[in-house]
Coordinates of C-alpha atoms in Angstrom, one line a residue:
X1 CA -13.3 0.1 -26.6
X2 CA -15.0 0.9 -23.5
X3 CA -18.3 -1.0 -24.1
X4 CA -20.4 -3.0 -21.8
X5 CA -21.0 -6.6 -23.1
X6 CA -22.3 -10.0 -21.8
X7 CA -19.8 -12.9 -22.5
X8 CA -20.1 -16.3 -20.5
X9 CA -22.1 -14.4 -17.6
X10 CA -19.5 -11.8 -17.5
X11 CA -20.6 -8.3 -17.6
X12 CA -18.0 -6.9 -19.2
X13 CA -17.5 -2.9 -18.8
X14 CA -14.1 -2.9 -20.9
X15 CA -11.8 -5.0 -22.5
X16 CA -9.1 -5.4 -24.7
X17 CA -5.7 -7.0 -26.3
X18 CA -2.2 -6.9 -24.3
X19 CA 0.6 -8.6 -24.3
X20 CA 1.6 -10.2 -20.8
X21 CA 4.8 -11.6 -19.5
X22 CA 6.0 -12.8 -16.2
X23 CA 9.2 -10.5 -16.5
X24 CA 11.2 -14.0 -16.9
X25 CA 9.5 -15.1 -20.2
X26 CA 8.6 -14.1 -23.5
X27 CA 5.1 -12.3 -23.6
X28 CA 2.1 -13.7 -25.0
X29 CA -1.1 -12.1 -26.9
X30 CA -4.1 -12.1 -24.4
X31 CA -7.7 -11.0 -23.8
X32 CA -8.6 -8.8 -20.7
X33 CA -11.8 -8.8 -19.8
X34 CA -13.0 -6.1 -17.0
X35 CA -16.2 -6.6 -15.0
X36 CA -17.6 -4.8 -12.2
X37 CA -16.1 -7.5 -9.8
X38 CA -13.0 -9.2 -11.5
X39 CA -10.7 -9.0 -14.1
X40 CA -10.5 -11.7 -16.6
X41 CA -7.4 -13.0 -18.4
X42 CA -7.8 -15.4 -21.7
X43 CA -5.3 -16.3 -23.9
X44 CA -6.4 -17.9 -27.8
X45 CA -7.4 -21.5 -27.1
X46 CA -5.2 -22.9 -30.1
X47 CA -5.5 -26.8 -28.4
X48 CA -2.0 -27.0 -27.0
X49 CA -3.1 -27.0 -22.9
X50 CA -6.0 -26.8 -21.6
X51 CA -6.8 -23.7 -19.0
X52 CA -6.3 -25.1 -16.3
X53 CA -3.1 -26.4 -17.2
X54 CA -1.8 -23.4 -18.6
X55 CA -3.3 -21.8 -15.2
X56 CA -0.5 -24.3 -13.7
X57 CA 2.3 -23.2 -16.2
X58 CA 1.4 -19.5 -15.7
X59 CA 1.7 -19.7 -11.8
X60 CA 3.5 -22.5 -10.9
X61 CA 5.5 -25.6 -11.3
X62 CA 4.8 -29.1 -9.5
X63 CA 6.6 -30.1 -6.6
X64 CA 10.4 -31.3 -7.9
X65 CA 13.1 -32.9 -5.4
X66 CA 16.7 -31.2 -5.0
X67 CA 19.6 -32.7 -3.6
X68 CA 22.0 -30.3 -1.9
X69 CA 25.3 -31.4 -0.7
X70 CA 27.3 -29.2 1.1
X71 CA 31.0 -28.2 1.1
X72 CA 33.4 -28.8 3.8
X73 CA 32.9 -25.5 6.0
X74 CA 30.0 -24.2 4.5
X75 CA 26.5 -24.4 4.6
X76 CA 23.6 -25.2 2.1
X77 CA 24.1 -21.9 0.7
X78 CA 20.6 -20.1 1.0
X79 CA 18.6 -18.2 3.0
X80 CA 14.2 -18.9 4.1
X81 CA 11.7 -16.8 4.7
X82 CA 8.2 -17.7 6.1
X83 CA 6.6 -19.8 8.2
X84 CA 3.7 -20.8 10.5
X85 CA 4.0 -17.9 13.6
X86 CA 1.5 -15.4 15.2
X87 CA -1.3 -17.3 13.9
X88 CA -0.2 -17.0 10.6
X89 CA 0.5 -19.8 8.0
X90 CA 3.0 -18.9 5.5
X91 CA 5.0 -20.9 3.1
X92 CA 8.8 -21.2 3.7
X93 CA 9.8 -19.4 0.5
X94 CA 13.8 -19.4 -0.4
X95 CA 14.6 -15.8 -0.4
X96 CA 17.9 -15.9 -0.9
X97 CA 20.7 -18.1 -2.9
X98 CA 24.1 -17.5 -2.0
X99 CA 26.3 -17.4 -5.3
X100 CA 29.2 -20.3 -5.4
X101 CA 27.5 -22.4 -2.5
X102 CA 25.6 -26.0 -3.0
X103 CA 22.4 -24.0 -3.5
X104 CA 23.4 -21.9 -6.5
X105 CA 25.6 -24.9 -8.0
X106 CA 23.2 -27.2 -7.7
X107 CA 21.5 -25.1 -10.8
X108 CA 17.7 -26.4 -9.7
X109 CA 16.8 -23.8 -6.6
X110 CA 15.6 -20.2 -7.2
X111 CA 14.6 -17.2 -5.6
X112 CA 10.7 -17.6 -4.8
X113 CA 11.0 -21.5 -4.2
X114 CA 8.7 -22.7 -1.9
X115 CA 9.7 -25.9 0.3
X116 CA 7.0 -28.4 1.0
X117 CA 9.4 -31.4 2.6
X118 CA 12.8 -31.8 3.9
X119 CA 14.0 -35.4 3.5
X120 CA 10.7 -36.7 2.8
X121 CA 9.3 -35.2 5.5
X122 CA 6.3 -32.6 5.3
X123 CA 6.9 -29.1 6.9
X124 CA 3.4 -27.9 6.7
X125 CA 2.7 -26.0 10.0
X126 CA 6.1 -25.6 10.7
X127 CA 7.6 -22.4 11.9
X128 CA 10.6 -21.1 10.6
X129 CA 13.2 -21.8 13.8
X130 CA 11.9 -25.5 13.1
X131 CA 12.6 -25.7 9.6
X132 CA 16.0 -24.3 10.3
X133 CA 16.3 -26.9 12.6
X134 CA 15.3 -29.4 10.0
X135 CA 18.3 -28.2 7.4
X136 CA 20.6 -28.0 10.2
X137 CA 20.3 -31.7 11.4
X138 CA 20.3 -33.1 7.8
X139 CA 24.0 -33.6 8.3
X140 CA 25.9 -33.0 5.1
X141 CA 23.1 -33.8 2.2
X142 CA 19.4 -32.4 2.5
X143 CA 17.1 -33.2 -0.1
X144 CA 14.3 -30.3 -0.7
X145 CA 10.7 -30.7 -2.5
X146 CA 10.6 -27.3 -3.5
X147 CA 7.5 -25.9 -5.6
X148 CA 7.9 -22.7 -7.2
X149 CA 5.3 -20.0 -6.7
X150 CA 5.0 -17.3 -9.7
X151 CA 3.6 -14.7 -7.4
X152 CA 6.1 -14.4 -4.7
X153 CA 9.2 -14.1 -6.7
X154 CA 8.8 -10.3 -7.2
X155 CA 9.4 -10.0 -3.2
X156 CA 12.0 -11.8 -3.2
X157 CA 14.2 -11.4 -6.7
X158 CA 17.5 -9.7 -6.6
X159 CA 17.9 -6.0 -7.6
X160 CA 18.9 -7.0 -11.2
X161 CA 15.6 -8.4 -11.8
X162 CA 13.7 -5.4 -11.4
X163 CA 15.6 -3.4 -13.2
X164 CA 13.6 -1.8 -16.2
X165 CA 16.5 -2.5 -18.8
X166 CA 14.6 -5.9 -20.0
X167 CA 13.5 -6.4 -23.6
X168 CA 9.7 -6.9 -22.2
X169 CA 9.9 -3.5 -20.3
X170 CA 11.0 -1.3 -23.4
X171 CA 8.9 -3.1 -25.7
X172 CA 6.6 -0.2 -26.4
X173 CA 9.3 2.2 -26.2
X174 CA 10.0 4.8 -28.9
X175 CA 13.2 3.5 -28.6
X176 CA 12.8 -0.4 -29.7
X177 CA 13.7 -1.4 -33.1
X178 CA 11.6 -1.0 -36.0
X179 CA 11.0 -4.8 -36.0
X180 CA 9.6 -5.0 -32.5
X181 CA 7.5 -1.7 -32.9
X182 CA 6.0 -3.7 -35.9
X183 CA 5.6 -6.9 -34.4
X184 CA 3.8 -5.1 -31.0
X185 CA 1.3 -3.2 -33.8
X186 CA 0.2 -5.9 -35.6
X187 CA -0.4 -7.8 -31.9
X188 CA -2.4 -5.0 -30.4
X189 CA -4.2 -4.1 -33.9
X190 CA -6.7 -6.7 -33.7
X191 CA -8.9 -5.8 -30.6
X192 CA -12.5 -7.5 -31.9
X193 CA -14.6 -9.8 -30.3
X194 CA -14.6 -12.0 -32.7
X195 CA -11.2 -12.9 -34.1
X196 CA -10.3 -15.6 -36.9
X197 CA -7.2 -17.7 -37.8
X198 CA -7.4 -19.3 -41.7
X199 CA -10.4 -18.3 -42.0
X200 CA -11.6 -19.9 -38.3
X201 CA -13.2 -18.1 -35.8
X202 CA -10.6 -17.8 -32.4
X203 CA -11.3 -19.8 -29.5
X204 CA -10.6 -18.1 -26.2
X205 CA -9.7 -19.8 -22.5
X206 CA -9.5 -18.4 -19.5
X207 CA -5.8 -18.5 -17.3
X208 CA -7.3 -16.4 -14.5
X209 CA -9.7 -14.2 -12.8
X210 CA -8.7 -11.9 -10.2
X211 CA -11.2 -10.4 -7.7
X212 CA -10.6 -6.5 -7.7
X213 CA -12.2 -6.4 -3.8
X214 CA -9.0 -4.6 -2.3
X215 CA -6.7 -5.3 -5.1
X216 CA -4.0 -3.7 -5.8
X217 CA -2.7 -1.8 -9.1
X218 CA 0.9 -0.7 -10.1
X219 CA 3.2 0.8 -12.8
X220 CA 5.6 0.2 -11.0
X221 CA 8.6 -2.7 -11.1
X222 CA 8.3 -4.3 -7.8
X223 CA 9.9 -3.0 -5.1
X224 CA 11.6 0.4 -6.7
X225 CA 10.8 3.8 -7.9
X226 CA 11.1 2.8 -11.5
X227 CA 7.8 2.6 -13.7
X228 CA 7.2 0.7 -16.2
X229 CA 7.1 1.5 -19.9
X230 CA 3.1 1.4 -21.1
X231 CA 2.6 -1.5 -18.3
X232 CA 1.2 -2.7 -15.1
X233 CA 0.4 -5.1 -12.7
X234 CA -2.5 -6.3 -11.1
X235 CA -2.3 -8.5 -7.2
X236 CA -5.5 -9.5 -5.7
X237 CA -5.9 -10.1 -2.5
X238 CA -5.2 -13.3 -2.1
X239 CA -1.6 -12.3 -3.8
X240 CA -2.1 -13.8 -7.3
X241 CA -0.6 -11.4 -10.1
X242 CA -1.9 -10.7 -13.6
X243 CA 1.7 -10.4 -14.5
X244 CA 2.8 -7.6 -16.4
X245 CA 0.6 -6.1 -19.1
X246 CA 1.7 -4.3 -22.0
X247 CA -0.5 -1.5 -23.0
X248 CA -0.5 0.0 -26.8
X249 CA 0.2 3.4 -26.1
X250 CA -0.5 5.7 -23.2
X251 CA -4.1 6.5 -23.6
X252 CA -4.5 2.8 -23.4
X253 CA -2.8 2.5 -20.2
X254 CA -4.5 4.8 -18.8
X255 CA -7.8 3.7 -19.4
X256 CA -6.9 0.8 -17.8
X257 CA -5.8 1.8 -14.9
X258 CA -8.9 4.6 -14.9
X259 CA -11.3 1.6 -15.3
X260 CA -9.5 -0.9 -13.0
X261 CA -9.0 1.3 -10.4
X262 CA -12.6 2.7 -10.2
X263 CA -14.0 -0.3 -10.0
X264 CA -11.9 -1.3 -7.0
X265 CA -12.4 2.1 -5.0
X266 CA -16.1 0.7 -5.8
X267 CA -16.1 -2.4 -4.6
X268 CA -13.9 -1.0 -1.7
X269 CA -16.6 1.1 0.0
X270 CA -19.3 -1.2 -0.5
X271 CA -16.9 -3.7 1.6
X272 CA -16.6 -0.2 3.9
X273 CA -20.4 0.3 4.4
X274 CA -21.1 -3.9 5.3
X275 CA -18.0 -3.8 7.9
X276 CA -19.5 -0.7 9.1
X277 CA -23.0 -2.6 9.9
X278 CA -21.8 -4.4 12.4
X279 CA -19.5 -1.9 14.7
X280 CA -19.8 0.4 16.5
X281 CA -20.2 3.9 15.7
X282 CA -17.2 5.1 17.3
X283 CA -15.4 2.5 15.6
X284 CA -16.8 3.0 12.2
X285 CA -14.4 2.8 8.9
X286 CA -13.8 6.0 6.9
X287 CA -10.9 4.4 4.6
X288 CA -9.1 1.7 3.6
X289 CA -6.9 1.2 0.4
X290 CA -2.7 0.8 -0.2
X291 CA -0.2 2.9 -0.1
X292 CA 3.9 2.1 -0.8
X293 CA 6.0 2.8 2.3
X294 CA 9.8 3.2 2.2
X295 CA 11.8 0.5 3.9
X296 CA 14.9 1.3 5.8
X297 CA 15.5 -2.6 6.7
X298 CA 19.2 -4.2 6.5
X299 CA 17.6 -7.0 4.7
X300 CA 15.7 -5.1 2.1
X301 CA 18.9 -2.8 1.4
X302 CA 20.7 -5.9 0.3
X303 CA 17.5 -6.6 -2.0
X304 CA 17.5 -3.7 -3.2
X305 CA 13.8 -3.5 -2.5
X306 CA 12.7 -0.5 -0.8
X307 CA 9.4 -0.2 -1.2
X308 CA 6.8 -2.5 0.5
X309 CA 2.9 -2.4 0.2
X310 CA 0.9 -1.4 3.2
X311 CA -3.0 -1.5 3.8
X312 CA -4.3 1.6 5.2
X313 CA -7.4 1.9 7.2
X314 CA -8.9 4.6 9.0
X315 CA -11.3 3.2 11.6
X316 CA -13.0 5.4 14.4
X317 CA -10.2 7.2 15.8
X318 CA -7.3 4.8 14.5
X319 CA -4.7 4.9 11.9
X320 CA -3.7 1.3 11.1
X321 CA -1.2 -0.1 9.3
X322 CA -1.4 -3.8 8.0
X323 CA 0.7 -6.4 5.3
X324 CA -2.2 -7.7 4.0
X325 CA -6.0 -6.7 4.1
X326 CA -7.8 -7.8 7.1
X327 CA -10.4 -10.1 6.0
X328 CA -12.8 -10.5 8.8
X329 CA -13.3 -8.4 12.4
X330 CA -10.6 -10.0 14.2
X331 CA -7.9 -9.3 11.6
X332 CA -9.1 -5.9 12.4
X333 CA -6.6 -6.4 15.8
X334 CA -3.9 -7.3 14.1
X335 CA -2.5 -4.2 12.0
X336 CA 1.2 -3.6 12.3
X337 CA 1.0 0.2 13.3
X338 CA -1.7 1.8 14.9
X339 CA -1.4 5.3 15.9
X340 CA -4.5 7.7 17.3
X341 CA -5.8 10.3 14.6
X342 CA -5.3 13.2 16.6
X343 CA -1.7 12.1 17.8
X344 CA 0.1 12.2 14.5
X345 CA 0.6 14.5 11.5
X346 CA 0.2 14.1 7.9
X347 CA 2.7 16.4 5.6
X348 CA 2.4 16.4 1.6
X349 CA 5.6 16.1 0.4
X350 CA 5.3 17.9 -2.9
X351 CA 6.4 16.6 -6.3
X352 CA 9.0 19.3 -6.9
X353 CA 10.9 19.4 -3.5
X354 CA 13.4 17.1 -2.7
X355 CA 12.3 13.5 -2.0
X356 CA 14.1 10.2 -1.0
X357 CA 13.6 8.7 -4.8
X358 CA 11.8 9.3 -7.7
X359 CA 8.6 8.7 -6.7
X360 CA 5.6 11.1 -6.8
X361 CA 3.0 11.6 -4.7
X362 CA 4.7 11.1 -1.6
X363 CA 3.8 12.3 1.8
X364 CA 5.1 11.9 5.7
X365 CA 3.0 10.3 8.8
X366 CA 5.1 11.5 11.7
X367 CA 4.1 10.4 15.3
X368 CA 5.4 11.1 18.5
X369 CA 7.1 8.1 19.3
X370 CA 10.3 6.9 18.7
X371 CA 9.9 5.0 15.7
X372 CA 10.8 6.6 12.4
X373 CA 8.4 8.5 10.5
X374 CA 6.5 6.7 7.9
X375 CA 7.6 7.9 4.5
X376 CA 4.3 7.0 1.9
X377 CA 3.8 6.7 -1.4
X378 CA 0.3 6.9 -3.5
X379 CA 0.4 5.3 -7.2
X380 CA -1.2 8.4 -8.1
X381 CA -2.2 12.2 -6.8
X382 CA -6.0 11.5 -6.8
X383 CA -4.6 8.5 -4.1
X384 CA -3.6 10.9 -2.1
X385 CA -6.4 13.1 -2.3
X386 CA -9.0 10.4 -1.6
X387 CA -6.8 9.5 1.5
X388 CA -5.9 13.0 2.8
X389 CA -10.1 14.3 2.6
X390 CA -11.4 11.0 4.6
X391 CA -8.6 11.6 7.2
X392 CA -9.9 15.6 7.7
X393 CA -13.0 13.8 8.6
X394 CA -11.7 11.3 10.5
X395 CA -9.9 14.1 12.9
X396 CA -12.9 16.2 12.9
X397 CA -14.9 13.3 14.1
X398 CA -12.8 12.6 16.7
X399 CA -12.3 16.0 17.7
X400 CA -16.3 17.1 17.7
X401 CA -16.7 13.7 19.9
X402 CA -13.7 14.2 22.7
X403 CA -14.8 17.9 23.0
X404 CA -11.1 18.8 24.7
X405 CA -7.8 17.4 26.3
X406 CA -6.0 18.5 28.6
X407 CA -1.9 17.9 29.4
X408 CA -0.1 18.6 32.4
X409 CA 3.0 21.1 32.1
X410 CA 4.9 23.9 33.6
X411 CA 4.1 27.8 33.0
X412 CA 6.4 30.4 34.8
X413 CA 7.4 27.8 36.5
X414 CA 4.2 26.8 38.3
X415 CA 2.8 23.4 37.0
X416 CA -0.3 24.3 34.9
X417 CA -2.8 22.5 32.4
X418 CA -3.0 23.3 28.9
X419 CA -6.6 22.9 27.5
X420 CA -7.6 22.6 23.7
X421 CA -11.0 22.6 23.8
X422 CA -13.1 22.4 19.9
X423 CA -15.6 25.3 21.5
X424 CA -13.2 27.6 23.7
X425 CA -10.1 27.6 22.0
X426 CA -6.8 27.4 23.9
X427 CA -6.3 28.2 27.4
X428 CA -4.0 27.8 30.6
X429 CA -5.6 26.5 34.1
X430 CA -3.0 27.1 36.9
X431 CA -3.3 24.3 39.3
X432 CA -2.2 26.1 42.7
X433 CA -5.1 29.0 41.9
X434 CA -7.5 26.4 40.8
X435 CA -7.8 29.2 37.6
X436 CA -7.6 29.8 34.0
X437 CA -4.9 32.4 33.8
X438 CA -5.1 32.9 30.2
X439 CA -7.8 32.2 26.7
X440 CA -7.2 32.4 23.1
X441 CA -9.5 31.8 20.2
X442 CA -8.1 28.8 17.5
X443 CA -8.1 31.8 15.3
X444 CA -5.3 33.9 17.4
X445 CA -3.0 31.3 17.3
X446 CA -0.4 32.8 14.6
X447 CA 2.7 30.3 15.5
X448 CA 3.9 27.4 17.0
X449 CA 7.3 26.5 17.8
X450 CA 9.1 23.5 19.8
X451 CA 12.5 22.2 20.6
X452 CA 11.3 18.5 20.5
X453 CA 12.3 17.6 23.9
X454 CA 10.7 19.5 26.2
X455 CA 9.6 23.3 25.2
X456 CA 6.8 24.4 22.9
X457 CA 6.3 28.6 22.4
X458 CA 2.9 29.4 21.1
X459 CA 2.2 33.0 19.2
X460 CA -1.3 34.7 19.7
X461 CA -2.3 38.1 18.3
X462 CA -3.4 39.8 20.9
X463 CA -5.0 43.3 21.0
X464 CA -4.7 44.0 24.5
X465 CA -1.1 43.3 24.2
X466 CA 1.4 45.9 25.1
X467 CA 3.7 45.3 22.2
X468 CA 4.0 47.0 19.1
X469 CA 3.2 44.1 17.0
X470 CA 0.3 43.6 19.2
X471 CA 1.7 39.3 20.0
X472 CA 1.9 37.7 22.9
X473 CA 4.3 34.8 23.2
X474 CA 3.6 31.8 25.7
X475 CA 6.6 29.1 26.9
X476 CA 5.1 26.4 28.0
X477 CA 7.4 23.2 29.2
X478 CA 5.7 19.7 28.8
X479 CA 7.0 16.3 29.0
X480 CA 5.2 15.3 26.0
X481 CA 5.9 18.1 23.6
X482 CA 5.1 16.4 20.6
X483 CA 2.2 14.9 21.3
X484 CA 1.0 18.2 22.7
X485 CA 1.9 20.2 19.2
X486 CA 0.4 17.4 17.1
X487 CA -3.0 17.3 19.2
X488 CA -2.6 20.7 18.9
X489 CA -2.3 20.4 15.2
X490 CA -5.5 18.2 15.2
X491 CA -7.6 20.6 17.3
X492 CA -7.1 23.2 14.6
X493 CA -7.8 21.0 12.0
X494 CA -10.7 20.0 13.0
X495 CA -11.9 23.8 13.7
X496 CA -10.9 24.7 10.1
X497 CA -12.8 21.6 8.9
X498 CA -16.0 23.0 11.2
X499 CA -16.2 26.1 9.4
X500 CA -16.7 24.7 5.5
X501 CA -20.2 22.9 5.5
X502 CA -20.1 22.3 1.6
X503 CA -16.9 19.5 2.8
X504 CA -18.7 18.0 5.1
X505 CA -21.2 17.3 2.9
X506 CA -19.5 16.5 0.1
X507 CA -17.3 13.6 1.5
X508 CA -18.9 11.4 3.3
X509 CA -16.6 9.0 1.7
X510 CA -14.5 10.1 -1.4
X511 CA -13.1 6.7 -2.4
X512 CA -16.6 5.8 -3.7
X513 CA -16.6 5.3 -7.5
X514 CA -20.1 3.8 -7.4
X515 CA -23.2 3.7 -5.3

């Protein structure tokens, strides 16, 4: 199966037959054709639509108008997302439809509609306050040009959408009926190039190719910690969807998702090592790639969505967060969290403790300010490793670079410095003496312990201590404590990381699949 081949200019490095489906509709018998750069998606030409038409039915309906008349005190009866703010153009999507109200009545809106005019009138560039505006001052009737968009509905469906109890979902289950198990083999069995109908060789057309350039892949249903039966999904970057694709059996799936997501680590550093040309070294890129993170919003609790995609970059000495992948130098500013390397902590949560769901691979990024921690998800272990390896180096970087920090903070009650330096190790200057009082190796350091406010007590072995178990314990009050016990954390990292050359070596970058 896993053959290169030439078709149409395509060098195709895998392909194979699936069955897709939109999780609304019945699936369909298609072609998947996986190049270095894209992924290609045909469906059997049998002269009913032409591609680009069936591109249109695949992702999305024309512009249709809606009349919505309201009832005496009550509104329109939905809810918009979207908008043009911060710079940033998106489409006012209906998010939510408000059962019993003129919306859901009306029978013509749904989740994921887009509105393009209100009353005739265009709201492209409009912000969101202003389309509210707009709804608001239409009196008692609005009428809505609404255009549905295919690939937004999974953010915004309700909860009994995504639930994996749909025919489409347990189609390759051991459980389906022997009719379905039947009609699924004989779809999948004929994987050839070359396939005939009567007697006629098949035509194939193309619906779409996605660019796997920081794409994403999933198994799981939008949103939730519930995967998929033999299937996944594909969103480039510019948020189009493969929709879902059914898979034979397990080995197939995972070849799939082996291939796809090789390629895209691939084509992932190469985009690393161009950015990298033109900044600086201190601001070079060690990372990037998605990761799930769990949602604690009001808004997404009612959703029942609690999963959202983030982009993860690691870039000089920062760990940014962003929606979508920055696309050029000055998307680089605009990440949504962006946190120091050396001021956080990453914690593997591990597969058999207790987690917040079901998903695997899960791990915390706690920082030192007061925002919750960010609770992260990888599709897969090797995710994590890839991301856990270039953040060592990131830190160690860092560290090797800053040499030492210093923090201001009270010892025996006289106010004191507390050094961490990558050569000396720990130490203690008292300010009044002008004086170190006190030096430890990393190496001594056997605990550290902190009340999260305002104390931290750090354990060193200590052979020229006067206690039996030869320890000597340090309380040290800072104002910063956490910050302090992460950079602390970071310092020791990076020490650790110092003493193995073979890593250093070895991992320049570990996302690459390809050179």
């Amino acid at each position: 199966m896993s053959v290169t081949k030439s078709h149409h200019n395509l060098d195709v490095v895998h392909h194979g037959i699936v069955l897709i489906s939109d999780e609304t509709s019945t699936s369909r018998s298609s072609r998947l054709l996986l190049s270095k750069d894209e992924l290609c998606i045909q469906v059997i030409d049998d002269g009913t639509a032409e591609p680009e038409e069936a591109k249109d039915i695949l992702m999305e309906n024309a512009t249709r108008q809606v009349v919505i008349v309201k009832k005496p005190d009550s509104g329109f009866g939905l809810s918009i997302k979207g908008g043009s703010e911060n710079a940033q153009n998106m489409p006012i999507v209906i998010s939510k439809i408000f059962k019993g109200l003129p919306a859901d009545e009306c029978g013509e809106l749904f989740i994921g509609d887009a509105i393009v005019e209100v009353n005739g009138v265009s709201i492209e560039g409009q912000s969101h306050d202003e389309v509210v505006n707009m709804l608001k001052s239409s009196g008692d009737q609005v009428t809505l040009g609404v255009r549905h968009f295919t690939h937004m509905t999974p953010f915004l469906k309700p909860a009994q959408s995504l639930q994996p109890d749909g025919t489409l979902d347990q189609l390759f289950d051991g459980r389906s009926t022997r009719s379905n198990k039947a009609q699924s083999e004989s779809r999948f069995s004929d994987s050839k190039w070359q396939q005939h109908i009567d007697g006629r060789e098949k035509k194939w057309k193309t619906l779409t190719s996605l660019p796997l350039a920081m794409a994403y892949v999933t198994r799981y249903l939008w949103g939730t910690d519930n995967i998929r039966s033999n299937s996944f999904e594909v969103r480039a970057v510019d948020g189009r969807s493969s929709g879902i694709v059914h898979c034979e059996d397990t080995l197939a799936l995972e070849q799939w998702i082996a291939h796809i997501s090789k390629h895209i680590l691939s084509l992932n550093h190469k985009s690393i090592k161009m950015s990298n040309k033109y900044l600086h070294q201190s601001e070079q890129i060690s990372y990037i790639g998605w990761v799930n993170e769990y949602l604690n919003d009001d808004d997404q609790e009612e959703l029942k969505i609690r999963w959202q995609p983030r982009f993860l970059i690691l870039k000089g000495s920062d760990v940014c967060f962003f929606d979508v992948p920055p696309l050029n130098s000055e998307d680089l500013n605009k990440c949504v969290y962006l946190y120091k390397c050396y001021d956080v902590a990453v914690k593997q949560v591990p597969n058999n403790s207790p987690r917040r769901d079901k998903r695997d691979n899960c791990f915390l990024i706690e920082t030192p300010i007061q925002v919750p921690n960010h609770y992260l998800s990888f599709e897969s272990a090797s995710g994590f490793e890839l991301f856990e390896q270039a953040y060592y180096r990131t830190v160690y970087n860092t560290i090797s670079q800053m040499q030492s920090r210093t923090f201001a903070c009270n010892f025996e009650g006289r106010p004191s410095g507390i050094v961490f330096d990558i050569k000396q190790g720990i130490s203690l200057y008292d300010i009044p003496t002008k004086s170190y009082i006190w030096q430890y190796r990393f190496r001594d350091l056997q605990a550290v312990a902190d009340d999260g406010k305002l104390c931290v007590q750090l354990s060193f072995s200590d052979d020229r201590s006067l206690n039996a178990d030869r320890i000597e314990v340090k309380d040290i009050e800072c104002e910063d404590v956490v910050t302090v016990v992460f950079n602390l954390h970071s310092f020791v990292l990076a020490k650790i990381v110092s003493t193995d050359p073979d890593y250093l070596k070895a991992n320049r970058y570990v996302g690459s699949a390809e050179d």
